[in-house]
mmCIF file of C-alpha atoms and ligand atoms in Angstrom:
data_model
loop_
_atom_site.group_PDB
_atom_site.id
_atom_site.type_symbol
_atom_site.label_atom_id
_atom_site.label_comp_id
_atom_site.label_asym_id
_atom_site.label_seq_id
_atom_site.Cartn_x
_atom_site.Cartn_y
_atom_site.Cartn_z
ATOM 1 C CA UNK A 7 89.286 91.794 146.138
ATOM 2 C CA UNK A 8 85.799 91.969 147.630
ATOM 3 C CA UNK A 9 84.852 89.852 150.643
ATOM 4 C CA UNK A 10 84.188 86.195 149.836
ATOM 5 C CA UNK A 11 80.498 85.380 149.633
ATOM 6 C CA UNK A 12 78.497 82.252 150.385
ATOM 7 C CA UNK A 13 76.572 81.358 147.257
ATOM 8 C CA UNK A 14 73.902 78.775 146.473
ATOM 9 C CA UNK A 15 73.604 77.467 142.917
ATOM 10 C CA UNK A 16 70.592 75.299 142.186
ATOM 11 C CA UNK A 17 71.311 73.103 139.191
ATOM 12 C CA UNK A 18 75.024 73.570 139.876
ATOM 13 C CA UNK A 19 75.889 70.118 138.528
ATOM 14 C CA UNK A 20 74.457 71.033 135.158
ATOM 15 C CA UNK A 21 76.330 72.378 132.183
ATOM 16 C CA UNK A 22 76.013 76.122 132.882
ATOM 17 C CA UNK A 23 75.787 75.731 136.665
ATOM 18 C CA UNK A 24 79.065 73.834 136.860
ATOM 19 C CA UNK A 25 80.897 76.547 134.901
ATOM 20 C CA UNK A 26 79.399 79.144 137.200
ATOM 21 C CA UNK A 27 80.476 77.134 140.270
ATOM 22 C CA UNK A 28 83.994 76.941 138.860
ATOM 23 C CA UNK A 29 84.181 80.712 138.406
ATOM 24 C CA UNK A 30 82.776 81.511 141.843
ATOM 25 C CA UNK A 31 85.123 79.129 143.668
ATOM 26 C CA UNK A 32 88.017 80.648 141.706
ATOM 27 C CA UNK A 33 86.923 84.062 143.025
ATOM 28 C CA UNK A 34 87.295 82.665 146.558
ATOM 29 C CA UNK A 35 83.575 82.334 147.278
ATOM 30 C CA UNK A 36 82.036 79.446 149.187
ATOM 31 C CA UNK A 37 79.784 77.602 146.777
ATOM 32 C CA UNK A 38 76.886 75.354 147.750
ATOM 33 C CA UNK A 39 75.285 73.327 144.981
ATOM 34 C CA UNK A 40 71.826 71.774 145.107
ATOM 35 C CA UNK A 41 71.137 69.438 142.201
ATOM 36 C CA UNK A 42 68.980 66.335 141.813
ATOM 37 C CA UNK A 43 71.299 64.975 139.088
ATOM 38 C CA UNK A 44 68.366 64.459 136.713
ATOM 39 C CA UNK A 45 70.060 66.127 133.764
ATOM 40 C CA UNK A 46 73.114 67.350 135.711
ATOM 41 C CA UNK A 47 75.975 64.998 136.424
ATOM 42 C CA UNK A 48 78.744 64.367 138.945
ATOM 43 C CA UNK A 49 81.131 64.327 135.985
ATOM 44 C CA UNK A 50 80.558 68.062 135.635
ATOM 45 C CA UNK A 51 81.668 68.867 139.187
ATOM 46 C CA UNK A 52 84.016 66.035 140.165
ATOM 47 C CA UNK A 53 87.027 68.316 139.717
ATOM 48 C CA UNK A 54 85.512 70.785 142.218
ATOM 49 C CA UNK A 55 84.768 68.237 144.947
ATOM 50 C CA UNK A 56 88.223 68.344 146.627
ATOM 51 C CA UNK A 57 87.883 72.121 147.050
ATOM 52 C CA UNK A 58 86.909 72.965 150.663
ATOM 53 C CA UNK A 59 84.930 75.937 149.378
ATOM 54 C CA UNK A 60 82.684 73.673 147.327
ATOM 55 C CA UNK A 61 79.787 71.758 148.893
ATOM 56 C CA UNK A 62 77.485 69.502 146.894
ATOM 57 C CA UNK A 63 74.073 68.335 148.056
ATOM 58 C CA UNK A 64 71.961 65.972 146.004
ATOM 59 C CA UNK A 65 68.342 67.039 146.245
ATOM 60 C CA UNK A 66 65.452 68.738 144.547
ATOM 61 C CA UNK A 67 64.359 72.363 144.568
ATOM 62 C CA UNK A 68 60.875 70.947 145.113
ATOM 63 C CA UNK A 69 61.988 69.898 148.624
ATOM 64 C CA UNK A 70 60.898 73.026 150.516
ATOM 65 C CA UNK A 71 62.529 72.212 153.903
ATOM 66 C CA UNK A 72 65.834 71.367 152.205
ATOM 67 C CA UNK A 73 65.735 74.586 150.171
ATOM 68 C CA UNK A 74 65.026 76.587 153.342
ATOM 69 C CA UNK A 75 67.994 74.974 155.064
ATOM 70 C CA UNK A 76 70.336 75.544 152.153
ATOM 71 C CA UNK A 77 69.452 79.217 151.788
ATOM 72 C CA UNK A 78 69.921 79.907 155.523
ATOM 73 C CA UNK A 79 73.426 81.295 155.557
ATOM 74 C CA UNK A 80 73.985 82.319 151.951
ATOM 75 C CA UNK A 81 74.524 85.806 150.517
ATOM 76 C CA UNK A 82 73.161 85.114 147.042
ATOM 77 C CA UNK A 83 71.275 82.473 145.051
ATOM 78 C CA UNK A 84 71.584 81.540 141.381
ATOM 79 C CA UNK A 85 68.501 79.524 140.464
ATOM 80 C CA UNK A 86 69.371 77.371 137.465
ATOM 81 C CA UNK A 87 67.600 74.117 138.356
ATOM 82 C CA UNK A 88 64.976 73.583 135.673
ATOM 83 C CA UNK A 89 63.802 71.269 132.961
ATOM 84 C CA UNK A 90 66.248 71.930 130.178
ATOM 85 C CA UNK A 91 66.320 71.291 126.477
ATOM 86 C CA UNK A 92 63.513 70.902 123.992
ATOM 87 C CA UNK A 93 63.682 67.114 124.214
ATOM 88 C CA UNK A 94 63.118 67.022 127.982
ATOM 89 C CA UNK A 95 60.180 69.401 127.661
ATOM 90 C CA UNK A 96 58.607 67.353 124.887
ATOM 91 C CA UNK A 97 59.164 64.020 126.648
ATOM 92 C CA UNK A 98 58.118 65.033 130.157
ATOM 93 C CA UNK A 99 55.815 68.032 129.973
ATOM 94 C CA UNK A 100 54.143 67.532 133.355
ATOM 95 C CA UNK A 101 57.358 67.112 135.373
ATOM 96 C CA UNK A 102 58.890 70.050 133.489
ATOM 97 C CA UNK A 103 56.000 72.397 134.211
ATOM 98 C CA UNK A 104 55.932 71.504 137.901
ATOM 99 C CA UNK A 105 59.685 71.721 138.324
ATOM 100 C CA UNK A 106 59.904 75.101 136.634
ATOM 101 C CA UNK A 107 56.991 76.877 138.263
ATOM 102 C CA UNK A 108 56.856 75.245 141.705
ATOM 103 C CA UNK A 109 60.640 75.122 141.996
ATOM 104 C CA UNK A 110 60.914 78.847 141.385
ATOM 105 C CA UNK A 111 58.118 79.658 143.822
ATOM 106 C CA UNK A 112 59.861 77.586 146.510
ATOM 107 C CA UNK A 113 63.181 79.384 145.893
ATOM 108 C CA UNK A 114 61.593 82.839 146.003
ATOM 109 C CA UNK A 115 59.664 81.983 149.162
ATOM 110 C CA UNK A 116 62.887 80.780 150.819
ATOM 111 C CA UNK A 117 64.835 83.985 150.117
ATOM 112 C CA UNK A 118 61.966 86.349 150.936
ATOM 113 C CA UNK A 119 62.577 86.635 154.699
ATOM 114 C CA UNK A 120 66.187 87.829 154.445
ATOM 115 C CA UNK A 121 65.674 89.332 150.982
ATOM 116 C CA UNK A 122 68.636 87.389 149.660
ATOM 117 C CA UNK A 123 69.619 88.503 146.149
ATOM 118 C CA UNK A 124 68.455 85.865 143.699
ATOM 119 C CA UNK A 125 68.956 85.394 139.971
ATOM 120 C CA UNK A 126 66.354 83.518 137.947
ATOM 121 C CA UNK A 127 67.676 81.972 134.781
ATOM 122 C CA UNK A 128 65.179 82.341 131.992
ATOM 123 C CA UNK A 129 65.374 81.585 128.310
ATOM 124 C CA UNK A 130 65.163 82.870 124.760
ATOM 125 C CA UNK A 131 62.173 80.508 124.381
ATOM 126 C CA UNK A 132 60.272 83.291 126.134
ATOM 127 C CA UNK A 133 60.007 85.199 122.840
ATOM 128 C CA UNK A 134 58.351 82.211 121.186
ATOM 129 C CA UNK A 135 57.840 82.645 117.485
ATOM 130 C CA UNK A 136 57.969 86.409 117.419
ATOM 131 C CA UNK A 137 59.484 87.339 114.053
ATOM 132 C CA UNK A 138 60.674 90.797 115.028
ATOM 133 C CA UNK A 139 64.436 90.574 115.328
ATOM 134 C CA UNK A 140 66.562 91.062 117.307
ATOM 135 C CA UNK A 141 64.568 90.237 120.443
ATOM 136 C CA UNK A 142 64.753 92.933 123.073
ATOM 137 C CA UNK A 143 63.602 92.543 126.638
ATOM 138 C CA UNK A 144 60.383 94.527 126.254
ATOM 139 C CA UNK A 145 59.239 92.684 123.132
ATOM 140 C CA UNK A 146 56.028 90.678 122.846
ATOM 141 C CA UNK A 147 56.016 86.958 123.468
ATOM 142 C CA UNK A 148 54.238 85.006 120.729
ATOM 143 C CA UNK A 149 53.152 81.419 121.289
ATOM 144 C CA UNK A 150 51.390 78.770 119.266
ATOM 145 C CA UNK A 151 48.747 76.177 120.030
ATOM 146 C CA UNK A 152 48.171 74.862 123.562
ATOM 147 C CA UNK A 153 48.385 71.351 122.114
ATOM 148 C CA UNK A 154 52.051 71.866 121.304
ATOM 149 C CA UNK A 155 54.074 70.973 124.410
ATOM 150 C CA UNK A 156 56.943 73.224 123.410
ATOM 151 C CA UNK A 157 54.970 76.352 124.291
ATOM 152 C CA UNK A 158 54.301 74.994 127.763
ATOM 153 C CA UNK A 159 57.985 75.457 128.487
ATOM 154 C CA UNK A 160 57.898 79.110 127.392
ATOM 155 C CA UNK A 161 54.772 79.659 129.486
ATOM 156 C CA UNK A 162 56.338 78.039 132.561
ATOM 157 C CA UNK A 163 59.411 80.251 132.283
ATOM 158 C CA UNK A 164 57.103 83.220 131.761
ATOM 159 C CA UNK A 165 55.306 82.405 135.023
ATOM 160 C CA UNK A 166 58.732 82.256 136.706
ATOM 161 C CA UNK A 167 59.571 85.713 135.393
ATOM 162 C CA UNK A 168 56.244 87.141 136.588
ATOM 163 C CA UNK A 169 56.737 85.502 139.991
ATOM 164 C CA UNK A 170 60.226 86.985 140.221
ATOM 165 C CA UNK A 171 59.041 90.455 139.311
ATOM 166 C CA UNK A 172 56.138 90.201 141.781
ATOM 167 C CA UNK A 173 58.521 89.206 144.590
ATOM 168 C CA UNK A 174 60.641 92.212 143.671
ATOM 169 C CA UNK A 175 57.764 94.694 143.544
ATOM 170 C CA UNK A 176 55.607 93.414 146.373
ATOM 171 C CA UNK A 177 58.123 91.872 148.755
ATOM 172 C CA UNK A 178 61.282 93.845 148.015
ATOM 173 C CA UNK A 179 63.352 90.760 147.122
ATOM 174 C CA UNK A 180 66.272 91.737 144.849
ATOM 175 C CA UNK A 181 65.440 89.456 141.931
ATOM 176 C CA UNK A 182 67.364 89.544 138.662
ATOM 177 C CA UNK A 183 66.172 87.713 135.563
ATOM 178 C CA UNK A 184 68.480 86.648 132.754
ATOM 179 C CA UNK A 185 67.240 85.206 129.463
ATOM 180 C CA UNK A 186 69.930 82.958 128.021
ATOM 181 C CA UNK A 187 70.287 82.418 124.278
ATOM 182 C CA UNK A 188 71.710 79.074 123.058
ATOM 183 C CA UNK A 189 74.661 78.729 125.406
ATOM 184 C CA UNK A 190 77.237 76.165 124.284
ATOM 185 C CA UNK A 191 80.615 74.906 125.454
ATOM 186 C CA UNK A 192 82.499 71.983 126.943
ATOM 187 C CA UNK A 193 80.444 69.599 129.155
ATOM 188 C CA UNK A 194 77.119 70.316 127.421
ATOM 189 C CA UNK A 195 75.483 67.043 126.551
ATOM 190 C CA UNK A 196 73.785 66.357 123.237
ATOM 191 C CA UNK A 197 71.510 63.865 124.972
ATOM 192 C CA UNK A 198 68.692 66.371 125.433
ATOM 193 C CA UNK A 199 68.655 67.705 121.888
ATOM 194 C CA UNK A 200 71.281 70.450 121.961
ATOM 195 C CA UNK A 201 72.663 70.873 118.509
ATOM 196 C CA UNK A 202 76.333 71.819 118.996
ATOM 197 C CA UNK A 203 77.531 68.894 121.148
ATOM 198 C CA UNK A 204 75.442 66.546 118.984
ATOM 199 C CA UNK A 205 77.014 67.648 115.728
ATOM 200 C CA UNK A 206 80.505 67.563 117.252
ATOM 201 C CA UNK A 207 80.023 64.016 118.503
ATOM 202 C CA UNK A 208 78.513 62.876 115.221
ATOM 203 C CA UNK A 209 81.405 64.441 113.290
ATOM 204 C CA UNK A 210 84.008 62.843 115.535
ATOM 205 C CA UNK A 211 82.605 59.327 115.210
ATOM 206 C CA UNK A 212 81.884 59.629 111.476
ATOM 207 C CA UNK A 213 78.087 59.571 111.751
ATOM 208 C CA UNK A 214 75.857 61.828 109.649
ATOM 209 C CA UNK A 215 75.101 65.199 111.162
ATOM 210 C CA UNK A 216 71.349 65.209 111.754
ATOM 211 C CA UNK A 217 70.025 68.575 110.595
ATOM 212 C CA UNK A 218 66.391 69.005 111.613
ATOM 213 C CA UNK A 219 64.087 70.628 109.071
ATOM 214 C CA UNK A 220 65.691 72.630 106.274
ATOM 215 C CA UNK A 221 68.718 73.741 108.299
ATOM 216 C CA UNK A 222 67.991 77.305 107.224
ATOM 217 C CA UNK A 223 66.781 78.166 110.738
ATOM 218 C CA UNK A 224 69.270 80.310 112.629
ATOM 219 C CA UNK A 225 70.504 80.548 116.189
ATOM 220 C CA UNK A 226 73.068 82.756 117.972
ATOM 221 C CA UNK A 227 75.461 80.672 120.041
ATOM 222 C CA UNK A 228 77.212 82.022 123.130
ATOM 223 C CA UNK A 229 80.179 80.559 124.989
ATOM 224 C CA UNK A 230 79.413 79.284 128.482
ATOM 225 C CA UNK A 231 82.600 80.873 129.800
ATOM 226 C CA UNK A 232 81.498 84.354 128.681
ATOM 227 C CA UNK A 233 77.984 83.711 129.962
ATOM 228 C CA UNK A 234 79.023 82.437 133.419
ATOM 229 C CA UNK A 235 81.292 85.453 133.956
ATOM 230 C CA UNK A 236 78.490 87.802 132.929
ATOM 231 C CA UNK A 237 75.981 86.155 135.292
ATOM 232 C CA UNK A 238 78.200 87.000 138.264
ATOM 233 C CA UNK A 239 78.658 90.592 137.111
ATOM 234 C CA UNK A 240 74.915 91.059 136.573
ATOM 235 C CA UNK A 241 74.144 89.567 139.984
ATOM 236 C CA UNK A 242 76.638 91.867 141.692
ATOM 237 C CA UNK A 243 75.539 95.045 139.959
ATOM 238 C CA UNK A 244 73.345 97.172 142.224
ATOM 239 C CA UNK A 245 71.236 98.441 139.305
ATOM 240 C CA UNK A 246 70.146 95.027 138.019
ATOM 241 C CA UNK A 247 67.540 94.268 140.725
ATOM 242 C CA UNK A 248 64.010 94.003 139.355
ATOM 243 C CA UNK A 249 65.246 93.878 135.768
ATOM 244 C CA UNK A 250 65.361 91.397 132.904
ATOM 245 C CA UNK A 251 68.438 90.965 130.707
ATOM 246 C CA UNK A 252 69.040 89.078 127.482
ATOM 247 C CA UNK A 253 72.397 87.343 127.523
ATOM 248 C CA UNK A 254 74.099 85.631 124.612
ATOM 249 C CA UNK A 255 75.720 86.308 121.290
ATOM 250 C CA UNK A 256 74.165 88.591 118.696
ATOM 251 C CA UNK A 257 75.806 86.798 115.765
ATOM 252 C CA UNK A 258 73.396 84.550 113.913
ATOM 253 C CA UNK A 259 74.333 81.381 112.055
ATOM 254 C CA UNK A 260 72.130 78.895 110.191
ATOM 255 C CA UNK A 261 72.134 75.288 111.351
ATOM 256 C CA UNK A 262 73.403 74.304 107.874
ATOM 257 C CA UNK A 263 76.397 76.594 108.289
ATOM 258 C CA UNK A 264 76.972 75.358 111.816
ATOM 259 C CA UNK A 265 77.146 71.799 110.465
ATOM 260 C CA UNK A 266 79.632 72.884 107.766
ATOM 261 C CA UNK A 267 81.793 74.694 110.289
ATOM 262 C CA UNK A 268 81.913 71.662 112.581
ATOM 263 C CA UNK A 269 82.809 69.347 109.686
ATOM 264 C CA UNK A 270 85.643 71.682 108.731
ATOM 265 C CA UNK A 271 86.984 72.151 112.267
ATOM 266 C CA UNK A 272 86.920 68.415 113.017
ATOM 267 C CA UNK A 273 88.260 67.443 109.567
ATOM 268 C CA UNK A 274 85.442 64.898 109.507
ATOM 269 C CA UNK A 275 84.168 63.226 106.364
ATOM 270 C CA UNK A 276 80.687 62.751 107.877
ATOM 271 C CA UNK A 277 77.723 63.601 105.683
ATOM 272 C CA UNK A 278 74.778 65.815 106.569
ATOM 273 C CA UNK A 279 71.356 64.188 106.705
ATOM 274 C CA UNK A 280 68.050 66.063 106.834
ATOM 275 C CA UNK A 281 65.442 64.884 109.317
ATOM 276 C CA UNK A 282 61.924 66.385 109.197
ATOM 277 C CA UNK A 283 60.829 67.901 112.517
ATOM 278 C CA UNK A 284 57.835 65.581 112.795
ATOM 279 C CA UNK A 285 60.201 62.597 112.729
ATOM 280 C CA UNK A 286 62.053 64.031 115.735
ATOM 281 C CA UNK A 287 59.175 65.288 117.848
ATOM 282 C CA UNK A 288 55.467 64.580 117.779
ATOM 283 C CA UNK A 289 52.657 66.802 119.075
ATOM 284 C CA UNK A 290 52.702 69.399 116.302
ATOM 285 C CA UNK A 291 56.222 70.619 116.972
ATOM 286 C CA UNK A 292 57.072 74.102 115.715
ATOM 287 C CA UNK A 293 60.626 75.349 115.426
ATOM 288 C CA UNK A 294 61.722 78.973 115.619
ATOM 289 C CA UNK A 295 63.102 80.116 112.286
ATOM 290 C CA UNK A 296 65.395 82.770 113.650
ATOM 291 C CA UNK A 297 66.686 83.748 117.028
ATOM 292 C CA UNK A 298 68.959 86.644 117.876
ATOM 293 C CA UNK A 299 69.044 88.759 121.030
ATOM 294 C CA UNK A 300 69.404 92.480 121.387
ATOM 295 C CA UNK A 301 72.139 92.591 124.033
ATOM 296 C CA UNK A 302 72.512 96.355 124.316
ATOM 297 C CA UNK A 303 71.014 96.375 127.822
ATOM 298 C CA UNK A 304 73.545 93.915 129.277
ATOM 299 C CA UNK A 305 76.368 95.622 127.383
ATOM 300 C CA UNK A 306 75.465 98.879 129.013
ATOM 301 C CA UNK A 307 75.142 97.362 132.489
ATOM 302 C CA UNK A 308 78.370 95.372 132.729
ATOM 303 C CA UNK A 309 80.220 96.325 129.581
ATOM 304 C CA UNK A 310 79.561 92.808 128.273
ATOM 305 C CA UNK A 311 82.158 91.967 125.703
ATOM 306 C CA UNK A 312 82.358 88.229 124.923
ATOM 307 C CA UNK A 313 85.912 87.027 124.385
ATOM 308 C CA UNK A 314 85.177 83.752 122.570
ATOM 309 C CA UNK A 315 84.365 83.570 118.867
ATOM 310 C CA UNK A 316 82.094 80.751 117.641
ATOM 311 C CA UNK A 317 85.142 79.017 116.125
ATOM 312 C CA UNK A 318 87.059 79.141 119.391
ATOM 313 C CA UNK A 319 84.059 77.784 121.312
ATOM 314 C CA UNK A 320 83.574 74.950 118.825
ATOM 315 C CA UNK A 321 87.286 74.105 119.104
ATOM 316 C CA UNK A 322 86.927 73.928 122.888
ATOM 317 C CA UNK A 323 83.929 71.581 122.519
ATOM 318 C CA UNK A 324 85.832 69.435 120.022
ATOM 319 C CA UNK A 325 88.846 69.207 122.373
ATOM 320 C CA UNK A 326 86.564 68.233 125.252
ATOM 321 C CA UNK A 327 84.723 65.597 123.234
ATOM 322 C CA UNK A 328 87.977 64.181 121.854
ATOM 323 C CA UNK A 329 89.600 63.818 125.297
HETATM 324 N N1 UDP B 6 68.885 70.745 115.711
HETATM 325 C C1 UDP B 6 69.321 69.996 114.615
HETATM 326 N N2 UDP B 6 69.859 68.768 114.854
HETATM 327 C C2 UDP B 6 69.988 68.234 116.117
HETATM 328 C C3 UDP B 6 69.559 69.005 117.212
HETATM 329 C C4 UDP B 6 68.995 70.258 116.980
HETATM 330 O O1 UDP B 6 69.225 70.440 113.467
HETATM 331 O O2 UDP B 6 70.479 67.104 116.238
HETATM 332 C C5 UDP B 6 68.316 72.087 115.449
HETATM 333 C C6 UDP B 6 66.987 72.346 116.150
HETATM 334 O O3 UDP B 6 65.906 71.890 115.384
HETATM 335 C C7 UDP B 6 67.006 73.870 116.253
HETATM 336 C C8 UDP B 6 68.500 74.203 116.415
HETATM 337 O O4 UDP B 6 69.219 73.054 115.950
HETATM 338 O O5 UDP B 6 66.519 74.465 115.072
HETATM 339 C C9 UDP B 6 68.905 74.486 117.862
HETATM 340 O O6 UDP B 6 68.476 73.404 118.647
HETATM 341 P P1 UDP B 6 68.799 73.295 120.195
HETATM 342 O O7 UDP B 6 67.987 72.161 120.738
HETATM 343 O O8 UDP B 6 70.269 73.268 120.405
HETATM 344 O O9 UDP B 6 68.287 74.673 120.796
HETATM 345 P P2 UDP B 6 66.863 75.434 120.683
HETATM 346 O O10 UDP B 6 65.955 74.683 119.780
HETATM 347 O O11 UDP B 6 66.399 75.509 122.079
HETATM 348 O O12 UDP B 6 67.241 76.763 120.103
#
C-alpha cells in the first residue's frame, strides 16, 4: 500500500464529498473536510466522526485565511464545494456565481505556493444545449439567453475550468478537472431538484412521481461509489495533470423510463404526473433534451469500469430511503 496522504475535501459533507471521504479514510489517508453545511449535512459524515483520521471543519471556501490554513499540511485537495443542483442555481443565482468562481480562485491561490495537486469538480452542464452526442471533452459549449439563470451556472463552472487550466499552464499547479454527469446514490437529497432521490421518495410514500416536461428527455446516471473511486484514481495518475475528464455512465435513459423503473423496483402504486417546466422554474428555463458523456478518455486513463448497474444503484437508494 502507498504511503498515507493528508487530503483536504471541500464540500466533504455533501453527497459526493462524503462518499469520497469514506473511501479515502478506508485507504488509510488522513481526511480534512471543509464544508459550510449549506447543502451538505452532518448526517452525511456522522459515521466518520469517530475516526481519528477524519477531521471536520465548518467553514466556507470564501474564507481565504481559513482555506490557507487548511491547505497548509495537505498533499492533495479535492475541491467539491459549490452551488449544486438546478434548483439552488435558479433560486440563488448571485450566491451561486460568487461561490463557484471566487471559491475556486481562493482554492487555486492557496495551493499555488506548494503546487499541491488539486482536483476541480466540474459538471456536464458545461456542454449546455449542444445536441452533438455523446459529449466529449473537446466539444463546444452551447448556451442560451443571458436572462436564463441556468446558463449562469454553466458559465461559472466554465470560468472555474479556465482558471484551473491557467493555474496549470502559467503557475505549474497540477490541476485536474473532472466533469461529472448525473451522479446518484444513497445520501443524495431530492431537496435541490435531483430526480432520482425525489422519485424514490415519492414512490415510497405513495405520492405521484413528478415528471417535468414530457419525460422524454434523457440522462445518464452514474453510481456515486463508482465515481468516488474513479476520482481518487484520476487524482493519483501522473498523466492527468492539466487535463479535463468526463466521468459518469454512458447509458442513457429517459425520465419516463426512470420513473417506470423506480415504480417497479419499489413495488409502488404511485402515479406519474406531468409538470410543465415553467411551473417548476421561472426565468425562461430551458432543459437539456439529452445528455450522455463520451467516457473513452477516463477509461483509457484509469481503466474505468463501473461496477454498479442503474438497477443496483436504484436499489441502494431505495434501501437507504426506506431505512
Ligand atoms: N426532473 C423531473 N422531476 C423532478 C426532478 C427532475 O422530471 O422531480 C427532471 C429534470 O427536469 C431533468 C432530469 O429530471 O430533465 C434530471 O434532473 P436533475 O435535476 O436530477 O439533473 P440535471 O437537470 O442537472 O440533469
